[in-house]
PDB file of C-alpha atoms and ligand atoms in Angstrom:
ATOM      1  CA  MET A   1     127.634 134.890 116.147  1.00 78.00           C
ATOM      2  CA  ILE A   2     128.514 134.510 112.665  1.00 88.00           C
ATOM      3  CA  ASN A   3     127.523 136.352 109.888  1.00 93.00           C
ATOM      4  CA  TYR A   4     126.816 134.471 106.861  1.00 97.00           C
ATOM      5  CA  ASP A   5     125.418 136.811 104.168  1.00 97.00           C
ATOM      6  CA  ALA A   6     128.751 137.267 102.904  1.00 97.00           C
ATOM      7  CA  ILE A   7     129.441 133.703 101.854  1.00 98.00           C
ATOM      8  CA  LEU A   8     126.028 132.936 100.419  1.00 98.00           C
ATOM      9  CA  GLU A   9     126.541 135.839  98.464  1.00 98.00           C
ATOM     10  CA  GLU A  10     129.251 134.085  96.598  1.00 98.00           C
ATOM     11  CA  ILE A  11     128.551 131.052  96.285  1.00 98.00           C
ATOM     12  CA  TYR A  12     125.597 132.290  94.901  1.00 98.00           C
ATOM     13  CA  HIS A  13     128.149 133.781  92.250  1.00 98.00           C
ATOM     14  CA  GLU A  14     129.880 130.877  91.952  1.00 98.00           C
ATOM     15  CA  VAL A  15     127.184 128.177  91.610  1.00 98.00           C
ATOM     16  CA  LYS A  16     125.232 131.014  89.040  1.00 97.00           C
ATOM     17  CA  PRO A  17     127.047 128.589  86.028  1.00 97.00           C
ATOM     18  CA  LEU A  18     125.474 125.468  86.986  1.00 97.00           C
ATOM     19  CA  VAL A  19     122.149 126.823  87.008  1.00 98.00           C
ATOM     20  CA  GLY A  20     120.192 124.901  84.314  1.00 95.00           C
ATOM     21  CA  GLU A  21     122.769 122.285  84.484  1.00 96.00           C
ATOM     22  CA  GLY A  22     121.648 118.989  84.872  1.00 96.00           C
ATOM     23  CA  HIS A  23     117.904 116.761  84.307  1.00 96.00           C
ATOM     24  CA  ILE A  24     114.402 117.253  85.968  1.00 96.00           C
ATOM     25  CA  ALA A  25     112.880 114.881  87.856  1.00 95.00           C
ATOM     26  CA  ASP A  26     110.266 114.985  84.939  1.00 92.00           C
ATOM     27  CA  TYR A  27     109.202 111.479  85.689  1.00 93.00           C
ATOM     28  CA  ILE A  28     106.963 113.150  87.918  1.00 94.00           C
ATOM     29  CA  PRO A  29     105.234 114.967  84.898  1.00 95.00           C
ATOM     30  CA  GLU A  30     104.240 118.292  87.430  1.00 95.00           C
ATOM     31  CA  LEU A  31     107.814 118.635  88.136  1.00 95.00           C
ATOM     32  CA  ALA A  32     108.983 119.702  84.903  1.00 94.00           C
ATOM     33  CA  ARG A  33     107.075 122.457  84.633  1.00 93.00           C
ATOM     34  CA  ILE A  34     109.580 123.919  87.563  1.00 95.00           C
ATOM     35  CA  SER A  35     112.377 126.678  85.499  1.00 96.00           C
ATOM     36  CA  PRO A  36     115.512 124.935  86.042  1.00 96.00           C
ATOM     37  CA  GLN A  37     117.357 128.420  86.541  1.00 97.00           C
ATOM     38  CA  LYS A  38     116.189 128.825  90.136  1.00 98.00           C
ATOM     39  CA  PHE A  39     118.653 128.282  93.545  1.00 98.00           C
ATOM     40  CA  GLY A  40     118.024 129.181  96.926  1.00 98.00           C
ATOM     41  CA  MET A  41     119.555 128.650  99.809  1.00 98.00           C
ATOM     42  CA  ALA A  42     119.319 129.674 103.466  1.00 98.00           C
ATOM     43  CA  VAL A  43     120.606 128.913 106.559  1.00 98.00           C
ATOM     44  CA  GLN A  44     118.549 128.491 110.352  1.00 98.00           C
ATOM     45  CA  THR A  45     121.174 129.254 113.000  1.00 98.00           C
ATOM     46  CA  ILE A  46     120.304 127.675 116.499  1.00 97.00           C
ATOM     47  CA  ASP A  47     120.336 131.123 117.695  1.00 96.00           C
ATOM     48  CA  GLY A  48     117.105 132.196 115.185  1.00 97.00           C
ATOM     49  CA  GLU A  49     119.056 133.961 112.855  1.00 97.00           C
ATOM     50  CA  ILE A  50     118.257 133.389 108.732  1.00 98.00           C
ATOM     51  CA  PHE A  51     120.464 134.037 106.404  1.00 98.00           C
ATOM     52  CA  GLN A  52     119.070 134.046 103.063  1.00 98.00           C
ATOM     53  CA  VAL A  53     120.568 134.060  99.079  1.00 98.00           C
ATOM     54  CA  GLY A  54     118.582 133.935  96.273  1.00 98.00           C
ATOM     55  CA  ASP A  55     114.733 132.020  95.613  1.00 98.00           C
ATOM     56  CA  ALA A  56     115.310 131.035  99.245  1.00 98.00           C
ATOM     57  CA  ALA A  57     111.598 131.939  99.814  1.00 98.00           C
ATOM     58  CA  GLU A  58     109.931 130.473  96.977  1.00 98.00           C
ATOM     59  CA  LYS A  59     108.158 127.370  97.309  1.00 98.00           C
ATOM     60  CA  PHE A  60     109.121 123.671  95.895  1.00 98.00           C
ATOM     61  CA  SER A  61     108.433 120.532  96.020  1.00 98.00           C
ATOM     62  CA  ILE A  62     110.703 118.714  99.140  1.00 98.00           C
ATOM     63  CA  GLN A  63     109.628 115.214  97.658  1.00 98.00           C
ATOM     64  CA  SER A  64     112.357 112.812  99.500  1.00 98.00           C
ATOM     65  CA  ILE A  65     113.139 115.626 102.248  1.00 98.00           C
ATOM     66  CA  SER A  66     109.852 114.593 103.869  1.00 98.00           C
ATOM     67  CA  LYS A  67     111.570 111.125 104.900  1.00 98.00           C
ATOM     68  CA  VAL A  68     113.447 113.156 107.595  1.00 98.00           C
ATOM     69  CA  PHE A  69     110.003 114.359 108.784  1.00 98.00           C
ATOM     70  CA  THR A  70     108.691 110.979 108.557  1.00 98.00           C
ATOM     71  CA  LEU A  71     110.993 109.178 109.659  1.00 98.00           C
ATOM     72  CA  THR A  72     110.440 111.407 112.555  1.00 98.00           C
ATOM     73  CA  MET A  73     107.336 111.072 113.666  1.00 98.00           C
ATOM     74  CA  ALA A  74     107.959 106.987 113.024  1.00 98.00           C
ATOM     75  CA  MET A  75     110.590 107.205 115.320  1.00 96.00           C
ATOM     76  CA  GLN A  76     108.383 108.820 117.709  1.00 95.00           C
ATOM     77  CA  LEU A  77     105.552 106.450 117.473  1.00 96.00           C
ATOM     78  CA  GLU A  78     107.525 102.946 117.334  1.00 95.00           C
ATOM     79  CA  GLY A  79     111.016 103.419 119.171  1.00 91.00           C
ATOM     80  CA  ASP A  80     113.311 101.341 118.125  1.00 90.00           C
ATOM     81  CA  GLY A  81     110.730  98.569 116.760  1.00 93.00           C
ATOM     82  CA  LEU A  82     110.604  99.958 113.721  1.00 96.00           C
ATOM     83  CA  TRP A  83     114.458  98.728 113.048  1.00 97.00           C
ATOM     84  CA  GLN A  84     112.597  95.041 112.804  1.00 97.00           C
ATOM     85  CA  ARG A  85     111.090  96.588 109.426  1.00 98.00           C
ATOM     86  CA  ILE A  86     113.655  98.507 107.808  1.00 98.00           C
ATOM     87  CA  GLY A  87     117.376  98.511 107.806  1.00 97.00           C
ATOM     88  CA  ARG A  88     119.907 101.111 108.453  1.00 97.00           C
ATOM     89  CA  GLU A  89     122.649 100.343 105.586  1.00 96.00           C
ATOM     90  CA  PRO A  90     123.534 102.244 102.490  1.00 95.00           C
ATOM     91  CA  SER A  91     121.713 100.636  99.981  1.00 91.00           C
ATOM     92  CA  GLY A  92     124.238 101.467  96.897  1.00 87.00           C
ATOM     93  CA  THR A  93     121.482 101.870  94.496  1.00 86.00           C
ATOM     94  CA  ALA A  94     118.852 103.836  93.242  1.00 86.00           C
ATOM     95  CA  PHE A  95     116.257 105.367  95.762  1.00 88.00           C
ATOM     96  CA  ASN A  96     113.196 103.491  93.788  1.00 90.00           C
ATOM     97  CA  SER A  97     115.247  99.977  93.052  1.00 90.00           C
ATOM     98  CA  LEU A  98     113.083  96.910  93.131  1.00 93.00           C
ATOM     99  CA  VAL A  99     115.789  94.438  92.909  1.00 93.00           C
ATOM    100  CA  GLN A 100     117.233  94.665  96.032  1.00 92.00           C
ATOM    101  CA  LEU A 101     113.799  94.904  97.827  1.00 94.00           C
ATOM    102  CA  GLU A 102     113.309  91.706  96.488  1.00 92.00           C
ATOM    103  CA  TYR A 103     116.283  90.106  97.292  1.00 90.00           C
ATOM    104  CA  GLU A 104     116.171  91.249 100.793  1.00 93.00           C
ATOM    105  CA  ASN A 105     112.853  89.478 101.648  1.00 94.00           C
ATOM    106  CA  GLY A 106     110.858  92.759 101.573  1.00 97.00           C
ATOM    107  CA  ILE A 107     113.050  94.565 104.417  1.00 97.00           C
ATOM    108  CA  PRO A 108     114.080  97.950 102.950  1.00 97.00           C
ATOM    109  CA  ARG A 109     117.453  99.277 102.955  1.00 96.00           C
ATOM    110  CA  ASN A 110     116.879 101.752 105.116  1.00 97.00           C
ATOM    111  CA  PRO A 111     114.211 104.725 105.699  1.00 98.00           C
ATOM    112  CA  PHE A 112     115.315 107.247 102.969  1.00 97.00           C
ATOM    113  CA  ILE A 113     115.148 104.971 100.299  1.00 96.00           C
ATOM    114  CA  ASN A 114     111.104 104.844  98.670  1.00 97.00           C
ATOM    115  CA  ALA A 115     110.374 101.200  99.971  1.00 97.00           C
ATOM    116  CA  GLY A 116     112.132 102.437 103.751  1.00 98.00           C
ATOM    117  CA  ALA A 117     109.806 105.735 103.577  1.00 98.00           C
ATOM    118  CA  LEU A 118     106.677 103.733 102.313  1.00 98.00           C
ATOM    119  CA  VAL A 119     107.311 101.478 105.863  1.00 98.00           C
ATOM    120  CA  VAL A 120     107.340 104.335 107.467  1.00 98.00           C
ATOM    121  CA  ALA A 121     103.556 105.641 105.930  1.00 98.00           C
ATOM    122  CA  ASP A 122     102.229 102.754 106.678  1.00 98.00           C
ATOM    123  CA  ILE A 123     104.148 102.813 110.846  1.00 98.00           C
ATOM    124  CA  ILE A 124     101.659 106.065 110.434  1.00 98.00           C
ATOM    125  CA  LEU A 125      98.742 105.395 108.929  1.00 98.00           C
ATOM    126  CA  SER A 126      98.863 102.223 111.645  1.00 98.00           C
ATOM    127  CA  HIS A 127      99.541 104.256 114.709  1.00 98.00           C
ATOM    128  CA  LEU A 128      97.464 107.641 113.868  1.00 97.00           C
ATOM    129  CA  GLY A 129      95.156 106.426 111.122  1.00 95.00           C
ATOM    130  CA  ASP A 130      95.404 109.873 109.098  1.00 95.00           C
ATOM    131  CA  ALA A 131      99.099 110.030 107.096  1.00 96.00           C
ATOM    132  CA  ARG A 132      98.359 113.440 105.314  1.00 97.00           C
ATOM    133  CA  GLN A 133      96.621 115.946 108.202  1.00 97.00           C
ATOM    134  CA  SER A 134      99.247 114.374 110.903  1.00 97.00           C
ATOM    135  CA  VAL A 135     102.053 115.180 108.619  1.00 98.00           C
ATOM    136  CA  LEU A 136     100.486 118.550 107.844  1.00 98.00           C
ATOM    137  CA  ASP A 137      99.858 118.901 111.472  1.00 97.00           C
ATOM    138  CA  PHE A 138     103.792 117.817 112.539  1.00 98.00           C
ATOM    139  CA  MET A 139     105.496 120.686 110.038  1.00 98.00           C
ATOM    140  CA  HIS A 140     103.156 123.584 110.753  1.00 97.00           C
ATOM    141  CA  ARG A 141     104.270 122.758 114.797  1.00 97.00           C
ATOM    142  CA  LEU A 142     107.990 122.471 113.269  1.00 97.00           C
ATOM    143  CA  CYS A 143     107.968 125.547 111.613  1.00 95.00           C
ATOM    144  CA  SER A 144     105.512 127.346 113.953  1.00 92.00           C
ATOM    145  CA  GLU A 145     103.420 128.589 110.450  1.00 89.00           C
ATOM    146  CA  THR A 146     100.457 126.977 109.015  1.00 88.00           C
ATOM    147  CA  ASP A 147     101.033 127.952 105.745  1.00 92.00           C
ATOM    148  CA  ILE A 148     102.335 124.936 104.635  1.00 97.00           C
ATOM    149  CA  ASP A 149     100.914 122.662 102.189  1.00 97.00           C
ATOM    150  CA  PHE A 150     100.508 119.091 100.041  1.00 98.00           C
ATOM    151  CA  ASP A 151     100.933 120.414  96.186  1.00 98.00           C
ATOM    152  CA  HIS A 152      97.732 118.057  95.289  1.00 97.00           C
ATOM    153  CA  ALA A 153      98.744 119.004  91.901  1.00 97.00           C
ATOM    154  CA  VAL A 154     102.093 116.894  92.121  1.00 97.00           C
ATOM    155  CA  ALA A 155     100.595 114.121  94.692  1.00 98.00           C
ATOM    156  CA  HIS A 156      98.297 113.770  91.797  1.00 97.00           C
ATOM    157  CA  SER A 157     100.739 114.062  89.065  1.00 96.00           C
ATOM    158  CA  GLU A 158     103.130 111.265  90.990  1.00 96.00           C
ATOM    159  CA  ARG A 159      99.972 108.661  91.810  1.00 95.00           C
ATOM    160  CA  GLU A 160      99.307 108.529  87.798  1.00 96.00           C
ATOM    161  CA  THR A 161     102.850 107.882  87.076  1.00 95.00           C
ATOM    162  CA  GLY A 162     103.848 106.281  90.112  1.00 95.00           C
ATOM    163  CA  PHE A 163     104.643 102.499  88.504  1.00 96.00           C
ATOM    164  CA  ARG A 164     107.625 101.338  90.750  1.00 96.00           C
ATOM    165  CA  ASN A 165     106.442 102.899  94.135  1.00 97.00           C
ATOM    166  CA  ALA A 166     103.051 100.834  93.084  1.00 98.00           C
ATOM    167  CA  ALA A 167     105.050  98.294  92.609  1.00 97.00           C
ATOM    168  CA  LEU A 168     107.595  98.579  95.938  1.00 97.00           C
ATOM    169  CA  ALA A 169     104.447  98.664  97.999  1.00 98.00           C
ATOM    170  CA  ASN A 170     102.869  95.821  96.623  1.00 97.00           C
ATOM    171  CA  PHE A 171     106.305  94.194  96.567  1.00 96.00           C
ATOM    172  CA  LEU A 172     106.040  95.123 100.921  1.00 98.00           C
ATOM    173  CA  LYS A 173     103.140  93.848 101.360  1.00 98.00           C
ATOM    174  CA  SER A 174     103.979  90.506  99.594  1.00 97.00           C
ATOM    175  CA  PHE A 175     106.637  89.813 102.180  1.00 97.00           C
ATOM    176  CA  GLY A 176     104.242  91.130 104.936  1.00 98.00           C
ATOM    177  CA  ASN A 177     106.028  94.118 105.760  1.00 98.00           C
ATOM    178  CA  LEU A 178     103.194  96.635 105.175  1.00 98.00           C
ATOM    179  CA  ASP A 179     100.324  96.518 107.559  1.00 98.00           C
ATOM    180  CA  ASN A 180      97.946  98.537 105.699  1.00 98.00           C
ATOM    181  CA  ASP A 181      96.384  98.213 102.010  1.00 97.00           C
ATOM    182  CA  PRO A 182      99.693  99.178  99.651  1.00 98.00           C
ATOM    183  CA  GLU A 183      96.767 101.759  97.965  1.00 97.00           C
ATOM    184  CA  THR A 184      96.707 103.754 101.076  1.00 98.00           C
ATOM    185  CA  VAL A 185      99.819 103.721 102.215  1.00 98.00           C
ATOM    186  CA  LEU A 186     100.866 104.827  98.147  1.00 98.00           C
ATOM    187  CA  ASP A 187      98.170 108.275  98.490  1.00 98.00           C
ATOM    188  CA  ALA A 188     100.061 109.059 102.018  1.00 98.00           C
ATOM    189  CA  TYR A 189     103.713 108.152 100.981  1.00 98.00           C
ATOM    190  CA  PHE A 190     102.708 110.892  97.477  1.00 98.00           C
ATOM    191  CA  HIS A 191     101.716 113.621  99.680  1.00 98.00           C
ATOM    192  CA  HIS A 192     104.485 113.407 102.005  1.00 98.00           C
ATOM    193  CA  CYS A 193     106.694 113.777  99.090  1.00 98.00           C
ATOM    194  CA  SER A 194     104.570 116.611  97.691  1.00 98.00           C
ATOM    195  CA  LEU A 195     104.830 118.781 100.320  1.00 98.00           C
ATOM    196  CA  SER A 196     105.554 122.452  98.911  1.00 98.00           C
ATOM    197  CA  MET A 197     108.153 124.495 101.167  1.00 98.00           C
ATOM    198  CA  SER A 198     110.566 126.607 101.230  1.00 98.00           C
ATOM    199  CA  CYS A 199     114.497 126.443 101.676  1.00 98.00           C
ATOM    200  CA  ILE A 200     113.226 129.040 104.505  1.00 98.00           C
ATOM    201  CA  GLU A 201     111.091 126.407 105.927  1.00 98.00           C
ATOM    202  CA  VAL A 202     112.750 123.626 105.154  1.00 98.00           C
ATOM    203  CA  ALA A 203     116.095 124.972 107.075  1.00 98.00           C
ATOM    204  CA  ARG A 204     113.765 125.736 110.078  1.00 98.00           C
ATOM    205  CA  ALA A 205     111.761 122.371 109.892  1.00 98.00           C
ATOM    206  CA  GLY A 206     115.137 120.948 110.574  1.00 98.00           C
ATOM    207  CA  ILE A 207     116.526 122.830 113.119  1.00 98.00           C
ATOM    208  CA  TYR A 208     115.863 119.548 115.670  1.00 98.00           C
ATOM    209  CA  LEU A 209     117.809 118.804 114.155  1.00 98.00           C
ATOM    210  CA  ALA A 210     120.714 120.691 114.578  1.00 98.00           C
ATOM    211  CA  ASN A 211     119.576 121.616 118.587  1.00 98.00           C
ATOM    212  CA  GLY A 212     120.058 118.855 119.907  1.00 98.00           C
ATOM    213  CA  GLY A 213     116.323 117.445 119.370  1.00 98.00           C
ATOM    214  CA  LYS A 214     114.297 120.713 120.530  1.00 98.00           C
ATOM    215  CA  LEU A 215     112.094 123.478 118.298  1.00 97.00           C
ATOM    216  CA  LEU A 216     113.992 127.077 118.885  1.00 96.00           C
ATOM    217  CA  GLY A 217     112.117 129.213 120.783  1.00 89.00           C
ATOM    218  CA  ASN A 218     110.319 127.709 123.536  1.00 89.00           C
ATOM    219  CA  GLY A 219     112.337 124.427 123.290  1.00 93.00           C
ATOM    220  CA  GLU A 220     109.703 122.369 122.996  1.00 95.00           C
ATOM    221  CA  ARG A 221     111.291 118.642 122.927  1.00 97.00           C
ATOM    222  CA  ILE A 222     110.671 117.037 118.918  1.00 97.00           C
ATOM    223  CA  VAL A 223     112.653 113.684 119.911  1.00 97.00           C
ATOM    224  CA  ARG A 224     115.272 112.834 122.104  1.00 96.00           C
ATOM    225  CA  ALA A 225     118.895 114.001 121.793  1.00 97.00           C
ATOM    226  CA  ASN A 226     120.452 110.786 120.882  1.00 96.00           C
ATOM    227  CA  GLN A 227     117.654 110.144 118.315  1.00 97.00           C
ATOM    228  CA  ALA A 228     118.575 113.408 116.627  1.00 98.00           C
ATOM    229  CA  LYS A 229     122.008 111.752 115.973  1.00 98.00           C
ATOM    230  CA  TYR A 230     120.520 109.083 115.096  1.00 97.00           C
ATOM    231  CA  ILE A 231     118.695 110.532 112.273  1.00 98.00           C
ATOM    232  CA  ASN A 232     121.733 112.865 111.115  1.00 98.00           C
ATOM    233  CA  SER A 233     123.380 108.986 111.323  1.00 98.00           C
ATOM    234  CA  LEU A 234     121.484 108.075 108.564  1.00 98.00           C
ATOM    235  CA  MET A 235     121.237 110.937 106.229  1.00 98.00           C
ATOM    236  CA  LEU A 236     124.880 111.318 106.170  1.00 98.00           C
ATOM    237  CA  THR A 237     124.808 107.664 105.155  1.00 97.00           C
ATOM    238  CA  CYS A 238     122.068 107.640 103.581  1.00 97.00           C
ATOM    239  CA  GLY A 239     120.349 110.542 102.444  1.00 97.00           C
ATOM    240  CA  THR A 240     121.680 111.050  98.765  1.00 95.00           C
ATOM    241  CA  TYR A 241     121.419 107.576  97.798  1.00 88.00           C
ATOM    242  CA  ASP A 242     124.164 106.058  95.320  1.00 89.00           C
ATOM    243  CA  SER A 243     126.081 108.800  95.554  1.00 93.00           C
ATOM    244  CA  VAL A 244     126.569 109.194  99.866  1.00 95.00           C
ATOM    245  CA  GLY A 245     129.949 108.604  99.358  1.00 96.00           C
ATOM    246  CA  ASP A 246     130.424 111.493  96.617  1.00 96.00           C
ATOM    247  CA  PHE A 247     127.959 113.516  99.017  1.00 97.00           C
ATOM    248  CA  ALA A 248     129.647 112.703 102.758  1.00 97.00           C
ATOM    249  CA  TYR A 249     133.370 113.816 101.064  1.00 98.00           C
ATOM    250  CA  ARG A 250     132.830 117.025  99.234  1.00 98.00           C
ATOM    251  CA  VAL A 251     130.209 118.398 101.960  1.00 98.00           C
ATOM    252  CA  GLY A 252     130.978 116.562 104.915  1.00 98.00           C
ATOM    253  CA  LEU A 253     127.372 117.237 106.951  1.00 98.00           C
ATOM    254  CA  PRO A 254     124.648 114.846 107.251  1.00 98.00           C
ATOM    255  CA  GLY A 255     121.980 115.795 103.848  1.00 98.00           C
ATOM    256  CA  LYS A 256     118.921 114.751 102.584  1.00 98.00           C
ATOM    257  CA  SER A 257     117.971 115.653  99.196  1.00 98.00           C
ATOM    258  CA  GLY A 258     114.485 114.796  97.030  1.00 97.00           C
ATOM    259  CA  VAL A 259     114.146 115.216  93.598  1.00 97.00           C
ATOM    260  CA  GLY A 260     112.899 118.433  93.372  1.00 98.00           C
ATOM    261  CA  GLY A 261     115.793 119.536  93.918  1.00 98.00           C
ATOM    262  CA  GLY A 262     116.109 120.965  97.089  1.00 98.00           C
ATOM    263  CA  ILE A 263     118.896 119.400 100.094  1.00 98.00           C
ATOM    264  CA  LEU A 264     118.322 119.915 103.801  1.00 98.00           C
ATOM    265  CA  ALA A 265     121.889 119.539 105.477  1.00 98.00           C
ATOM    266  CA  VAL A 266     122.975 119.918 109.271  1.00 98.00           C
ATOM    267  CA  MET A 267     126.001 120.800 111.465  1.00 98.00           C
ATOM    268  CA  PRO A 268     125.146 120.087 114.792  1.00 98.00           C
ATOM    269  CA  GLN A 269     124.959 122.809 117.068  1.00 97.00           C
ATOM    270  CA  GLU A 270     125.312 124.921 114.459  1.00 98.00           C
ATOM    271  CA  PHE A 271     122.686 125.627 112.015  1.00 98.00           C
ATOM    272  CA  SER A 272     120.108 123.444 109.889  1.00 98.00           C
ATOM    273  CA  ILE A 273     120.921 125.093 105.718  1.00 98.00           C
ATOM    274  CA  CYS A 274     118.442 124.008 102.680  1.00 98.00           C
ATOM    275  CA  THR A 275     119.064 124.538  99.204  1.00 98.00           C
ATOM    276  CA  TRP A 276     117.120 124.060  96.423  1.00 98.00           C
ATOM    277  CA  SER A 277     118.331 124.416  92.809  1.00 98.00           C
ATOM    278  CA  PRO A 278     116.005 121.720  90.092  1.00 98.00           C
ATOM    279  CA  GLY A 279     118.546 120.236  87.850  1.00 98.00           C
ATOM    280  CA  LEU A 280     119.725 117.328  89.508  1.00 97.00           C
ATOM    281  CA  ASN A 281     123.028 114.608  89.059  1.00 94.00           C
ATOM    282  CA  ASP A 282     122.209 111.145  87.907  1.00 91.00           C
ATOM    283  CA  SER A 283     121.236 109.704  91.446  1.00 89.00           C
ATOM    284  CA  GLY A 284     118.942 112.608  91.570  1.00 92.00           C
ATOM    285  CA  ASN A 285     120.614 114.958  93.733  1.00 96.00           C
ATOM    286  CA  SER A 286     120.842 118.638  93.096  1.00 98.00           C
ATOM    287  CA  LEU A 287     123.628 119.462  91.487  1.00 97.00           C
ATOM    288  CA  ALA A 288     123.796 122.993  91.855  1.00 98.00           C
ATOM    289  CA  GLY A 289     122.223 122.631  95.547  1.00 98.00           C
ATOM    290  CA  THR A 290     125.344 120.036  96.103  1.00 98.00           C
ATOM    291  CA  LYS A 291     128.103 122.416  94.901  1.00 98.00           C
ATOM    292  CA  ALA A 292     126.672 125.704  96.840  1.00 98.00           C
ATOM    293  CA  LEU A 293     127.012 122.646 100.067  1.00 98.00           C
ATOM    294  CA  GLU A 294     130.682 122.256  99.260  1.00 98.00           C
ATOM    295  CA  LEU A 295     131.163 125.642  98.875  1.00 98.00           C
ATOM    296  CA  PHE A 296     129.755 126.946 102.119  1.00 98.00           C
ATOM    297  CA  THR A 297     131.374 124.067 104.600  1.00 98.00           C
ATOM    298  CA  THR A 298     134.832 124.896 102.199  1.00 98.00           C
ATOM    299  CA  LEU A 299     134.483 128.859 102.886  1.00 97.00           C
ATOM    300  CA  THR A 300     133.177 128.694 106.505  1.00 97.00           C
ATOM    301  CA  GLY A 301     135.359 125.395 107.520  1.00 97.00           C
ATOM    302  CA  ILE A 302     132.303 124.332 109.167  1.00 98.00           C
ATOM    303  CA  SER A 303     131.680 121.016 108.697  1.00 98.00           C
ATOM    304  CA  ILE A 304     131.652 117.341 111.067  1.00 98.00           C
ATOM    305  CA  PHE A 305     135.172 116.526 109.759  1.00 96.00           C
TER     306      PHE A 305
HETATM  307  N1  LIG B   1     108.780 111.440  95.469  1.00 59.88           N
HETATM  308  C1  LIG B   1     109.417 110.464  94.637  1.00 59.88           C
HETATM  309  C2  LIG B   1     109.553 109.278  94.498  1.00 59.88           C
HETATM  310  O1  LIG B   1     108.893 107.880  94.859  1.00 59.88           O
HETATM  311  C3  LIG B   1     111.020 110.643  95.710  1.00 59.88           C
HETATM  312  C4  LIG B   1     111.557 110.623  95.449  1.00 59.88           C
HETATM  313  C5  LIG B   1     113.181 111.894  95.583  1.00 59.88           C
HETATM  314  O2  LIG B   1     112.348 112.494  95.753  1.00 59.88           O
HETATM  315  N2  LIG B   1     114.210 111.083  95.797  1.00 59.88           N
HETATM  316  O3  LIG B   1     110.042 108.523  93.304  1.00 59.88           O
END
């Protein structure tokens, strides 16, 4: 078993000058209230160990990291039928781009851009009726704890200002790619994005992706091993928007970012890892978090490549 404590301390020291750089996602007003000086990192190994540094126990808005978990649910519910309605290619455009959706006839490029996640939310709604509580129950199951909730102020803030997401939902509906009404889908989506979790919780929640689709401890199966592979592949190719190439080059792990400043990354058969620092680069990925992950794979020599 590897002890990552010293490496995490070294990374913490090295990224400190970057913490506070970049911009906060202030297009969601409630997120603008977070201090840009935060930095946390947690590693969950498949042996059941947790290593952490900095603000790793502080809850933050996981935003688009939730797209990994809602996709997992949609795969459980819909199987391959999902891919009739969503593509599996990197978008090469911003996560909330409208133009691509129009010229591709309402089929989102992948499940990790906003349009794709809206279709995923629609699928959950159609199957389970309640796309809020069912996602919360799923997160509780993944983390073996019930202390995870939506941040209703963030969900409300996004609802008040989410005009682009509303446009995307209406576009999808006009192309026949939403079964439920756009308002209901948006409400579910905004709540999924507002999930409030710490680095430790996110890393723990993502461990099934490193562990062949199974939870630690009781070994409960969340998805089949090949589905865990599919999700990791999508994270690698689509998880960090239009800087996915730069992220893969530097970090060498499947990763999924959120505009709250969190990133979940996965090393199959080894660990899941989460970083959090709110300052974002131009593509909406945490600046210090990306650097920390790059340092982690460089210093440990562990990456998928
Ligand atoms: N809730 C955010 C939005 O819809 C999620 C975007 C993100 O984290 N990249 O804009």
